[in-house]
mmCIF file of N, CA and C in Angstrom:
data_model
loop_
_atom_site.group_PDB
_atom_site.id
_atom_site.type_symbol
_atom_site.label_atom_id
_atom_site.label_comp_id
_atom_site.label_asym_id
_atom_site.label_seq_id
_atom_site.Cartn_x
_atom_site.Cartn_y
_atom_site.Cartn_z
ATOM 1 N N UNK E 2 -10.183 -51.105 -20.357
ATOM 2 C CA UNK E 2 -10.109 -52.106 -21.036
ATOM 3 C C UNK E 2 -8.962 -52.932 -20.509
ATOM 4 N N UNK E 3 -7.724 -52.266 -20.464
ATOM 5 C CA UNK E 3 -6.901 -52.990 -20.155
ATOM 6 C C UNK E 3 -6.509 -53.466 -18.842
ATOM 7 N N UNK E 4 -6.955 -52.432 -18.012
ATOM 8 C CA UNK E 4 -7.359 -53.422 -17.021
ATOM 9 C C UNK E 4 -8.030 -54.429 -16.488
ATOM 10 N N UNK E 5 -9.301 -54.611 -17.182
ATOM 11 C CA UNK E 5 -10.004 -55.633 -16.926
ATOM 12 C C UNK E 5 -9.550 -56.859 -17.698
ATOM 13 N N UNK E 6 -8.316 -56.784 -18.646
ATOM 14 C CA UNK E 6 -7.859 -57.787 -18.817
ATOM 15 C C UNK E 6 -6.877 -58.438 -17.987
ATOM 16 N N UNK E 7 -6.362 -57.212 -17.688
ATOM 17 C CA UNK E 7 -4.992 -58.007 -16.523
ATOM 18 C C UNK E 7 -5.707 -58.610 -15.096
ATOM 19 N N UNK E 8 -6.661 -57.809 -14.977
ATOM 20 C CA UNK E 8 -7.457 -58.243 -13.793
ATOM 21 C C UNK E 8 -8.026 -59.886 -14.208
ATOM 22 N N UNK E 9 -8.439 -60.171 -15.223
ATOM 23 C CA UNK E 9 -8.703 -61.515 -15.505
ATOM 24 C C UNK E 9 -7.713 -62.538 -15.763
ATOM 25 N N UNK E 10 -6.410 -61.828 -16.138
ATOM 26 C CA UNK E 10 -5.259 -62.673 -16.187
ATOM 27 C C UNK E 10 -5.228 -62.920 -14.874
ATOM 28 N N UNK E 11 -4.824 -62.261 -13.858
ATOM 29 C CA UNK E 11 -4.652 -62.315 -12.360
ATOM 30 C C UNK E 11 -5.306 -63.550 -11.927
ATOM 31 N N UNK E 12 -6.668 -63.387 -12.145
ATOM 32 C CA UNK E 12 -7.830 -64.620 -11.498
ATOM 33 C C UNK E 12 -7.541 -65.864 -12.124
ATOM 34 N N UNK E 13 -7.067 -65.810 -13.519
ATOM 35 C CA UNK E 13 -7.132 -67.159 -14.116
ATOM 36 C C UNK E 13 -5.717 -67.877 -13.572
ATOM 37 N N UNK E 14 -4.641 -66.766 -13.314
ATOM 38 C CA UNK E 14 -3.211 -67.779 -12.609
ATOM 39 C C UNK E 14 -3.636 -67.919 -11.343
ATOM 40 N N UNK E 15 -4.321 -67.007 -10.377
ATOM 41 C CA UNK E 15 -4.749 -67.404 -8.868
ATOM 42 C C UNK E 15 -5.122 -68.652 -9.387
ATOM 43 N N UNK E 16 -6.230 -69.260 -9.827
ATOM 44 C CA UNK E 16 -7.329 -70.068 -9.950
ATOM 45 C C UNK E 16 -5.870 -71.408 -10.426
ATOM 46 N N UNK E 17 -5.191 -71.168 -11.062
ATOM 47 C CA UNK E 17 -4.486 -72.153 -11.460
ATOM 48 C C UNK E 17 -3.279 -72.641 -10.630
ATOM 49 N N UNK E 18 -3.065 -71.809 -9.526
ATOM 50 C CA UNK E 18 -2.209 -72.016 -8.589
ATOM 51 C C UNK E 18 -2.657 -72.582 -7.393
ATOM 52 N N UNK E 19 -3.845 -72.414 -7.530
ATOM 53 C CA UNK E 19 -4.682 -72.986 -6.443
ATOM 54 C C UNK E 19 -4.626 -74.714 -6.569
ATOM 55 N N UNK E 20 -5.398 -74.714 -7.762
ATOM 56 C CA UNK E 20 -5.622 -75.763 -8.275
ATOM 57 C C UNK E 20 -4.311 -76.882 -8.358
ATOM 58 N N UNK E 21 -3.365 -76.236 -8.957
ATOM 59 C CA UNK E 21 -2.018 -77.022 -8.688
ATOM 60 C C UNK E 21 -1.925 -77.746 -7.115
ATOM 61 N N UNK E 22 -1.957 -76.396 -6.043
ATOM 62 C CA UNK E 22 -1.486 -77.120 -4.616
ATOM 63 C C UNK E 22 -2.669 -78.040 -4.249
ATOM 64 N N UNK E 23 -3.948 -77.680 -4.688
ATOM 65 C CA UNK E 23 -4.501 -78.697 -3.907
ATOM 66 C C UNK E 23 -4.750 -80.004 -4.309
ATOM 67 N N UNK E 24 -4.360 -80.101 -5.894
ATOM 68 C CA UNK E 24 -4.345 -81.422 -6.559
ATOM 69 C C UNK E 24 -3.426 -82.438 -6.363
ATOM 70 N N UNK E 25 -2.252 -81.507 -5.613
ATOM 71 C CA UNK E 25 -0.632 -82.171 -5.605
ATOM 72 C C UNK E 25 -0.704 -82.674 -3.761
ATOM 73 N N UNK E 26 -1.863 -82.522 -2.957
ATOM 74 C CA UNK E 26 -2.434 -82.661 -1.840
ATOM 75 C C UNK E 26 -2.743 -84.284 -1.665
ATOM 76 N N UNK E 27 -1.856 -85.260 -0.948
ATOM 77 C CA UNK E 27 -2.052 -86.675 -0.675
ATOM 78 C C UNK E 27 -2.421 -86.441 0.747
ATOM 79 N N UNK E 28 -3.101 -87.108 1.675
ATOM 80 C CA UNK E 28 -3.317 -87.668 2.970
ATOM 81 C C UNK E 28 -2.339 -88.666 3.244
ATOM 82 N N UNK E 29 -1.680 -88.550 4.636
ATOM 83 C CA UNK E 29 -1.022 -90.272 4.916
ATOM 84 C C UNK E 29 -1.642 -90.923 4.622
ATOM 85 N N UNK E 30 -0.999 -92.526 4.252
ATOM 86 C CA UNK E 30 -1.892 -93.568 4.555
ATOM 87 C C UNK E 30 -1.914 -94.018 5.861
ATOM 88 N N UNK E 31 -1.170 -93.641 6.624
ATOM 89 C CA UNK E 31 -1.556 -94.201 8.410
ATOM 90 C C UNK E 31 -2.600 -93.528 8.711
ATOM 91 N N UNK E 32 -3.167 -92.488 8.633
ATOM 92 C CA UNK E 32 -4.165 -91.778 9.156
ATOM 93 C C UNK E 32 -5.155 -92.959 9.807
ATOM 94 N N UNK E 33 -5.827 -92.711 11.031
ATOM 95 C CA UNK E 33 -6.701 -93.594 11.526
ATOM 96 C C UNK E 33 -6.288 -94.575 12.162
ATOM 97 N N UNK E 34 -7.365 -95.947 12.418
ATOM 98 C CA UNK E 34 -7.004 -97.154 13.168
ATOM 99 C C UNK E 34 -6.540 -98.377 13.012
ATOM 100 N N UNK E 35 -5.797 -98.885 13.198
ATOM 101 C CA UNK E 35 -4.981 -100.066 12.921
ATOM 102 C C UNK E 35 -5.078 -101.050 14.279
ATOM 103 N N UNK E 36 -5.426 -102.196 13.925
ATOM 104 C CA UNK E 36 -5.485 -103.275 14.725
ATOM 105 C C UNK E 36 -5.559 -104.690 14.588
ATOM 106 N N UNK E 37 -5.244 -105.595 15.348
ATOM 107 C CA UNK E 37 -5.437 -107.183 14.910
ATOM 108 C C UNK E 37 -6.245 -107.880 15.730
ATOM 109 N N UNK E 38 -6.538 -108.952 15.198
ATOM 110 C CA UNK E 38 -7.384 -109.908 16.238
ATOM 111 C C UNK E 38 -7.063 -110.237 17.950
ATOM 112 N N UNK E 39 -6.008 -110.054 18.320
ATOM 113 C CA UNK E 39 -5.733 -110.395 19.710
ATOM 114 C C UNK E 39 -5.921 -109.058 20.510
ATOM 115 N N UNK E 40 -6.032 -107.873 20.088
ATOM 116 C CA UNK E 40 -6.449 -106.657 20.797
ATOM 117 C C UNK E 40 -5.517 -105.527 20.759
ATOM 118 N N UNK E 41 -4.039 -105.764 19.713
ATOM 119 C CA UNK E 41 -3.098 -104.658 19.645
ATOM 120 C C UNK E 41 -3.937 -103.518 18.422
ATOM 121 N N UNK E 42 -3.529 -102.189 18.941
ATOM 122 C CA UNK E 42 -3.986 -101.333 18.315
ATOM 123 C C UNK E 42 -2.947 -100.373 18.279
ATOM 124 N N UNK E 43 -3.173 -99.415 17.059
ATOM 125 C CA UNK E 43 -2.677 -97.958 17.004
ATOM 126 C C UNK E 43 -3.279 -97.318 16.381
ATOM 127 N N UNK E 44 -3.423 -95.580 16.512
ATOM 128 C CA UNK E 44 -4.459 -94.904 16.035
ATOM 129 C C UNK E 44 -3.563 -93.466 15.903
ATOM 130 N N UNK E 45 -3.466 -93.108 14.607
ATOM 131 C CA UNK E 45 -2.726 -92.286 13.837
ATOM 132 C C UNK E 45 -3.738 -91.368 13.721
ATOM 133 N N UNK E 46 -3.025 -89.881 14.494
ATOM 134 C CA UNK E 46 -4.172 -88.975 13.925
ATOM 135 C C UNK E 46 -3.584 -87.876 13.034
ATOM 136 N N UNK E 47 -4.227 -87.226 12.606
ATOM 137 C CA UNK E 47 -4.070 -86.188 11.511
ATOM 138 C C UNK E 47 -3.036 -84.668 12.363
ATOM 139 N N UNK E 48 -3.314 -84.747 13.506
ATOM 140 C CA UNK E 48 -2.483 -83.880 13.892
ATOM 141 C C UNK E 48 -0.866 -84.312 14.672
ATOM 142 N N UNK E 49 -0.565 -85.494 13.941
ATOM 143 C CA UNK E 49 0.828 -85.761 14.356
ATOM 144 C C UNK E 49 1.126 -86.908 15.478
ATOM 145 N N UNK E 50 -0.200 -87.073 16.311
ATOM 146 C CA UNK E 50 -0.211 -88.148 17.287
ATOM 147 C C UNK E 50 -0.606 -89.403 17.564
ATOM 148 N N UNK E 51 -0.564 -90.171 18.143
ATOM 149 C CA UNK E 51 -0.825 -91.275 18.360
ATOM 150 C C UNK E 51 -1.177 -91.715 20.040
ATOM 151 N N UNK E 52 -2.127 -92.935 19.613
ATOM 152 C CA UNK E 52 -2.191 -93.729 20.915
ATOM 153 C C UNK E 52 -2.141 -95.515 20.306
ATOM 154 N N UNK E 53 -1.294 -96.234 21.088
ATOM 155 C CA UNK E 53 -0.923 -97.470 21.202
ATOM 156 C C UNK E 53 -1.358 -98.084 21.789
ATOM 157 N N UNK E 54 -2.212 -99.090 22.091
ATOM 158 C CA UNK E 54 -2.194 -100.563 22.984
ATOM 159 C C UNK E 54 -1.941 -102.156 22.637
ATOM 160 N N UNK E 55 -0.698 -102.465 23.299
ATOM 161 C CA UNK E 55 -0.312 -103.139 22.921
ATOM 162 C C UNK E 55 -0.714 -104.573 23.934
ATOM 163 N N UNK E 56 -0.770 -105.561 23.432
ATOM 164 C CA UNK E 56 -1.052 -106.844 24.740
ATOM 165 C C UNK E 56 0.098 -107.417 25.044
ATOM 166 N N UNK E 57 0.598 -107.515 26.285
ATOM 167 C CA UNK E 57 1.720 -108.267 27.111
ATOM 168 C C UNK E 57 1.501 -109.609 27.058
ATOM 169 N N UNK E 58 2.500 -110.410 27.493
ATOM 170 C CA UNK E 58 2.595 -111.927 27.525
ATOM 171 C C UNK E 58 1.632 -112.373 28.867
ATOM 172 N N UNK E 59 1.586 -111.599 29.539
ATOM 173 C CA UNK E 59 0.744 -112.211 30.673
ATOM 174 C C UNK E 59 -0.681 -111.623 30.536
ATOM 175 N N UNK E 60 -1.349 -111.556 29.736
ATOM 176 C CA UNK E 60 -2.583 -111.168 29.564
ATOM 177 C C UNK E 60 -2.940 -109.499 29.228
ATOM 178 N N UNK E 61 -1.610 -108.964 29.866
ATOM 179 C CA UNK E 61 -2.473 -107.224 30.263
ATOM 180 C C UNK E 61 -1.782 -106.582 29.019
ATOM 181 N N UNK E 62 -2.288 -105.070 29.259
ATOM 182 C CA UNK E 62 -2.233 -104.238 28.272
ATOM 183 C C UNK E 62 -1.121 -102.975 28.282
ATOM 184 N N UNK E 63 -0.241 -102.595 27.928
ATOM 185 C CA UNK E 63 0.142 -101.217 27.741
ATOM 186 C C UNK E 63 0.139 -100.375 26.861
ATOM 187 N N UNK E 64 -0.394 -99.298 26.968
ATOM 188 C CA UNK E 64 -1.014 -98.267 26.501
ATOM 189 C C UNK E 64 0.382 -96.834 26.553
ATOM 190 N N UNK E 65 0.631 -96.302 25.209
ATOM 191 C CA UNK E 65 1.729 -95.427 24.730
ATOM 192 C C UNK E 65 0.906 -94.488 23.961
ATOM 193 N N UNK E 66 1.318 -93.511 24.328
ATOM 194 C CA UNK E 66 1.055 -92.080 23.541
ATOM 195 C C UNK E 66 1.808 -91.019 23.303
ATOM 196 N N UNK E 67 1.777 -90.004 22.111
ATOM 197 C CA UNK E 67 2.634 -89.009 21.715
ATOM 198 C C UNK E 67 2.192 -88.496 20.791
ATOM 199 N N UNK E 68 3.588 -88.286 20.254
ATOM 200 C CA UNK E 68 3.999 -87.870 18.779
ATOM 201 C C UNK E 68 4.417 -88.872 18.022
ATOM 202 N N UNK E 69 4.415 -88.748 16.444
ATOM 203 C CA UNK E 69 4.845 -89.707 15.505
ATOM 204 C C UNK E 69 5.456 -89.019 14.454
ATOM 205 N N UNK E 70 6.733 -88.848 13.822
ATOM 206 C CA UNK E 70 6.848 -88.313 12.552
ATOM 207 C C UNK E 70 7.169 -89.698 11.525
ATOM 208 N N UNK E 71 7.365 -89.065 10.290
ATOM 209 C CA UNK E 71 7.554 -90.540 9.117
ATOM 210 C C UNK E 71 8.637 -90.016 8.728
ATOM 211 N N UNK E 72 9.648 -91.161 8.489
ATOM 212 C CA UNK E 72 10.868 -90.729 7.845
ATOM 213 C C UNK E 72 11.062 -91.896 7.044
ATOM 214 N N UNK E 73 10.590 -91.680 5.260
ATOM 215 C CA UNK E 73 10.370 -92.820 4.599
ATOM 216 C C UNK E 73 9.827 -94.223 5.205
ATOM 217 N N UNK E 74 10.576 -95.096 5.524
ATOM 218 C CA UNK E 74 9.821 -96.283 5.912
ATOM 219 C C UNK E 74 10.121 -96.290 7.130
ATOM 220 N N UNK E 75 10.365 -95.318 8.049
ATOM 221 C CA UNK E 75 10.665 -95.678 9.739
ATOM 222 C C UNK E 75 9.584 -94.708 10.111
ATOM 223 N N UNK E 76 9.025 -94.880 10.949
ATOM 224 C CA UNK E 76 8.086 -94.232 12.031
ATOM 225 C C UNK E 76 8.915 -94.218 13.358
ATOM 226 N N UNK E 77 9.097 -92.776 13.757
ATOM 227 C CA UNK E 77 9.277 -92.332 14.911
ATOM 228 C C UNK E 77 8.147 -92.159 15.945
ATOM 229 N N UNK E 78 8.325 -92.963 16.954
ATOM 230 C CA UNK E 78 7.342 -92.601 18.005
ATOM 231 C C UNK E 78 7.941 -92.408 19.297
ATOM 232 N N UNK E 79 7.648 -90.501 19.660
ATOM 233 C CA UNK E 79 7.762 -90.052 20.626
ATOM 234 C C UNK E 79 6.990 -90.457 21.809
ATOM 235 N N UNK E 80 7.636 -90.801 23.176
ATOM 236 C CA UNK E 80 6.552 -91.320 24.028
ATOM 237 C C UNK E 80 7.055 -90.580 25.442
ATOM 238 N N UNK E 81 6.527 -90.607 26.327
ATOM 239 C CA UNK E 81 6.941 -89.970 27.491
ATOM 240 C C UNK E 81 8.425 -90.070 28.129
ATOM 241 N N UNK E 82 8.917 -91.729 28.018
ATOM 242 C CA UNK E 82 10.274 -92.167 28.128
ATOM 243 C C UNK E 82 11.110 -92.193 26.857
ATOM 244 N N UNK E 83 11.319 -91.529 26.244
ATOM 245 C CA UNK E 83 12.421 -91.875 25.039
ATOM 246 C C UNK E 83 11.265 -91.926 23.929
ATOM 247 N N UNK E 84 11.987 -92.757 22.790
ATOM 248 C CA UNK E 84 11.110 -92.902 21.309
ATOM 249 C C UNK E 84 11.458 -94.115 21.043
ATOM 250 N N UNK E 85 10.609 -94.705 19.838
ATOM 251 C CA UNK E 85 10.461 -95.971 19.258
ATOM 252 C C UNK E 85 10.906 -95.630 18.153
ATOM 253 N N UNK E 86 11.879 -96.417 17.487
ATOM 254 C CA UNK E 86 12.266 -96.374 15.828
ATOM 255 C C UNK E 86 11.457 -97.722 15.620
ATOM 256 N N UNK E 87 10.897 -97.614 14.352
ATOM 257 C CA UNK E 87 10.007 -98.701 13.710
ATOM 258 C C UNK E 87 9.968 -98.531 12.297
ATOM 259 N N UNK E 88 10.118 -99.657 11.408
ATOM 260 C CA UNK E 88 10.320 -99.741 10.177
ATOM 261 C C UNK E 88 8.614 -100.455 10.067
ATOM 262 N N UNK E 89 8.340 -99.941 9.082
ATOM 263 C CA UNK E 89 6.818 -100.344 9.035
ATOM 264 C C UNK E 89 6.957 -100.186 6.939
ATOM 265 N N UNK E 90 5.453 -100.769 6.617
ATOM 266 C CA UNK E 90 4.971 -101.388 5.172
ATOM 267 C C UNK E 90 3.557 -101.485 5.286
ATOM 268 N N UNK E 91 3.326 -100.610 4.026
ATOM 269 C CA UNK E 91 1.867 -101.263 3.693
ATOM 270 C C UNK E 91 1.460 -102.066 2.468
ATOM 271 N N UNK E 92 1.050 -102.934 2.722
ATOM 272 C CA UNK E 92 0.403 -103.452 1.346
ATOM 273 C C UNK E 92 -0.660 -103.984 1.320
ATOM 274 N N UNK E 93 -1.672 -103.201 0.416
ATOM 275 C CA UNK E 93 -2.920 -103.264 0.562
ATOM 276 C C UNK E 93 -3.716 -102.592 1.960
ATOM 277 N N UNK E 94 -4.413 -103.150 2.671
ATOM 278 C CA UNK E 94 -5.196 -102.805 3.995
ATOM 279 C C UNK E 94 -4.320 -103.211 5.222
ATOM 280 N N UNK E 95 -2.969 -103.918 5.040
ATOM 281 C CA UNK E 95 -2.258 -104.320 6.330
ATOM 282 C C UNK E 95 -1.024 -103.511 6.201
ATOM 283 N N UNK E 96 -0.920 -103.361 7.519
ATOM 284 C CA UNK E 96 0.497 -102.584 8.041
ATOM 285 C C UNK E 96 1.417 -103.329 8.782
ATOM 286 N N UNK E 97 2.540 -103.568 8.242
ATOM 287 C CA UNK E 97 3.419 -104.262 9.151
ATOM 288 C C UNK E 97 4.502 -103.514 9.658
ATOM 289 N N UNK E 98 4.541 -103.718 11.035
ATOM 290 C CA UNK E 98 5.150 -103.029 11.932
ATOM 291 C C UNK E 98 6.163 -103.931 12.737
ATOM 292 N N UNK E 99 7.424 -103.425 13.303
ATOM 293 C CA UNK E 99 8.004 -104.335 14.094
ATOM 294 C C UNK E 99 7.789 -102.994 15.223
ATOM 295 N N UNK E 100 7.361 -103.294 16.939
ATOM 296 C CA UNK E 100 7.773 -102.423 18.174
ATOM 297 C C UNK E 100 8.725 -103.094 18.811
ATOM 298 N N UNK E 101 9.728 -102.035 19.227
ATOM 299 C CA UNK E 101 10.803 -102.508 19.844
ATOM 300 C C UNK E 101 10.816 -101.730 21.160
ATOM 301 N N UNK E 102 10.351 -102.108 22.396
ATOM 302 C CA UNK E 102 10.841 -101.243 23.191
ATOM 303 C C UNK E 102 11.080 -102.058 24.568
ATOM 304 N N UNK E 103 12.124 -101.194 25.270
ATOM 305 C CA UNK E 103 12.655 -101.837 26.502
ATOM 306 C C UNK E 103 12.915 -103.588 26.007
ATOM 307 N N UNK E 104 14.070 -103.738 25.225
ATOM 308 C CA UNK E 104 14.234 -105.390 25.048
ATOM 309 C C UNK E 104 13.392 -105.997 24.721
ATOM 310 N N UNK E 105 12.147 -105.579 24.225
ATOM 311 C CA UNK E 105 10.731 -106.360 23.892
ATOM 312 C C UNK E 105 10.412 -106.064 22.192
ATOM 313 N N UNK E 106 10.694 -107.261 21.562
ATOM 314 C CA UNK E 106 10.220 -107.126 20.111
ATOM 315 C C UNK E 106 8.799 -107.423 19.728
ATOM 316 N N UNK E 107 7.930 -106.783 19.381
ATOM 317 C CA UNK E 107 6.566 -107.486 18.696
ATOM 318 C C UNK E 107 6.520 -106.963 17.527
ATOM 319 N N UNK E 108 6.479 -108.101 16.475
ATOM 320 C CA UNK E 108 6.241 -108.268 14.939
ATOM 321 C C UNK E 108 4.689 -107.797 14.964
ATOM 322 N N UNK E 109 3.841 -106.902 14.268
ATOM 323 C CA UNK E 109 2.735 -106.574 14.260
ATOM 324 C C UNK E 109 1.985 -106.525 12.910
ATOM 325 N N UNK E 110 1.221 -107.272 12.665
ATOM 326 C CA UNK E 110 0.483 -106.814 11.084
ATOM 327 C C UNK E 110 -1.146 -106.613 11.810
ATOM 328 N N UNK E 111 -1.081 -105.279 11.365
ATOM 329 C CA UNK E 111 -2.271 -104.412 11.933
ATOM 330 C C UNK E 111 -3.383 -104.263 10.558
ATOM 331 N N UNK E 112 -4.543 -104.180 10.654
ATOM 332 C CA UNK E 112 -5.639 -104.309 9.549
ATOM 333 C C UNK E 112 -6.325 -103.034 9.626
ATOM 334 N N UNK E 113 -6.133 -102.190 8.783
ATOM 335 C CA UNK E 113 -6.932 -100.653 8.426
ATOM 336 C C UNK E 113 -8.164 -101.239 8.833
ATOM 337 N N UNK E 114 -8.817 -99.842 10.204
ATOM 338 C CA UNK E 114 -10.155 -100.404 10.553
ATOM 339 C C UNK E 114 -11.057 -99.272 9.725
ATOM 340 N N UNK E 115 -11.991 -99.750 8.676
ATOM 341 C CA UNK E 115 -12.962 -98.934 8.363
ATOM 342 C C UNK E 115 -13.829 -97.989 9.075
ATOM 343 N N UNK E 116 -14.073 -96.690 9.046
ATOM 344 C CA UNK E 116 -14.892 -96.179 9.881
ATOM 345 C C UNK E 116 -16.496 -96.235 9.656
#
């Protein structure tokens, strides 16, 4: 009888611990595709990788890909030739991000694309 009470108590504690950990999880608001009306886009994957397509002044497009990490309001994009540190802010379904690479700065206003 005593063993059954202990087993029941352990089961209850286990359920509470699992519930606590699963209730605290919240996915990153960055996950998914962000784009604007002129063809700039960034895709943030759940595995910490990204693909960014940015329009160039002459009508061309440059693609970056690699990994990213988020430290408060800064995203660090790792790419094949170094890294880009960018401040970001999300208001509603819009992301404001400044992309600075090789001396070129692009202020992006991207919209979250629903799947």
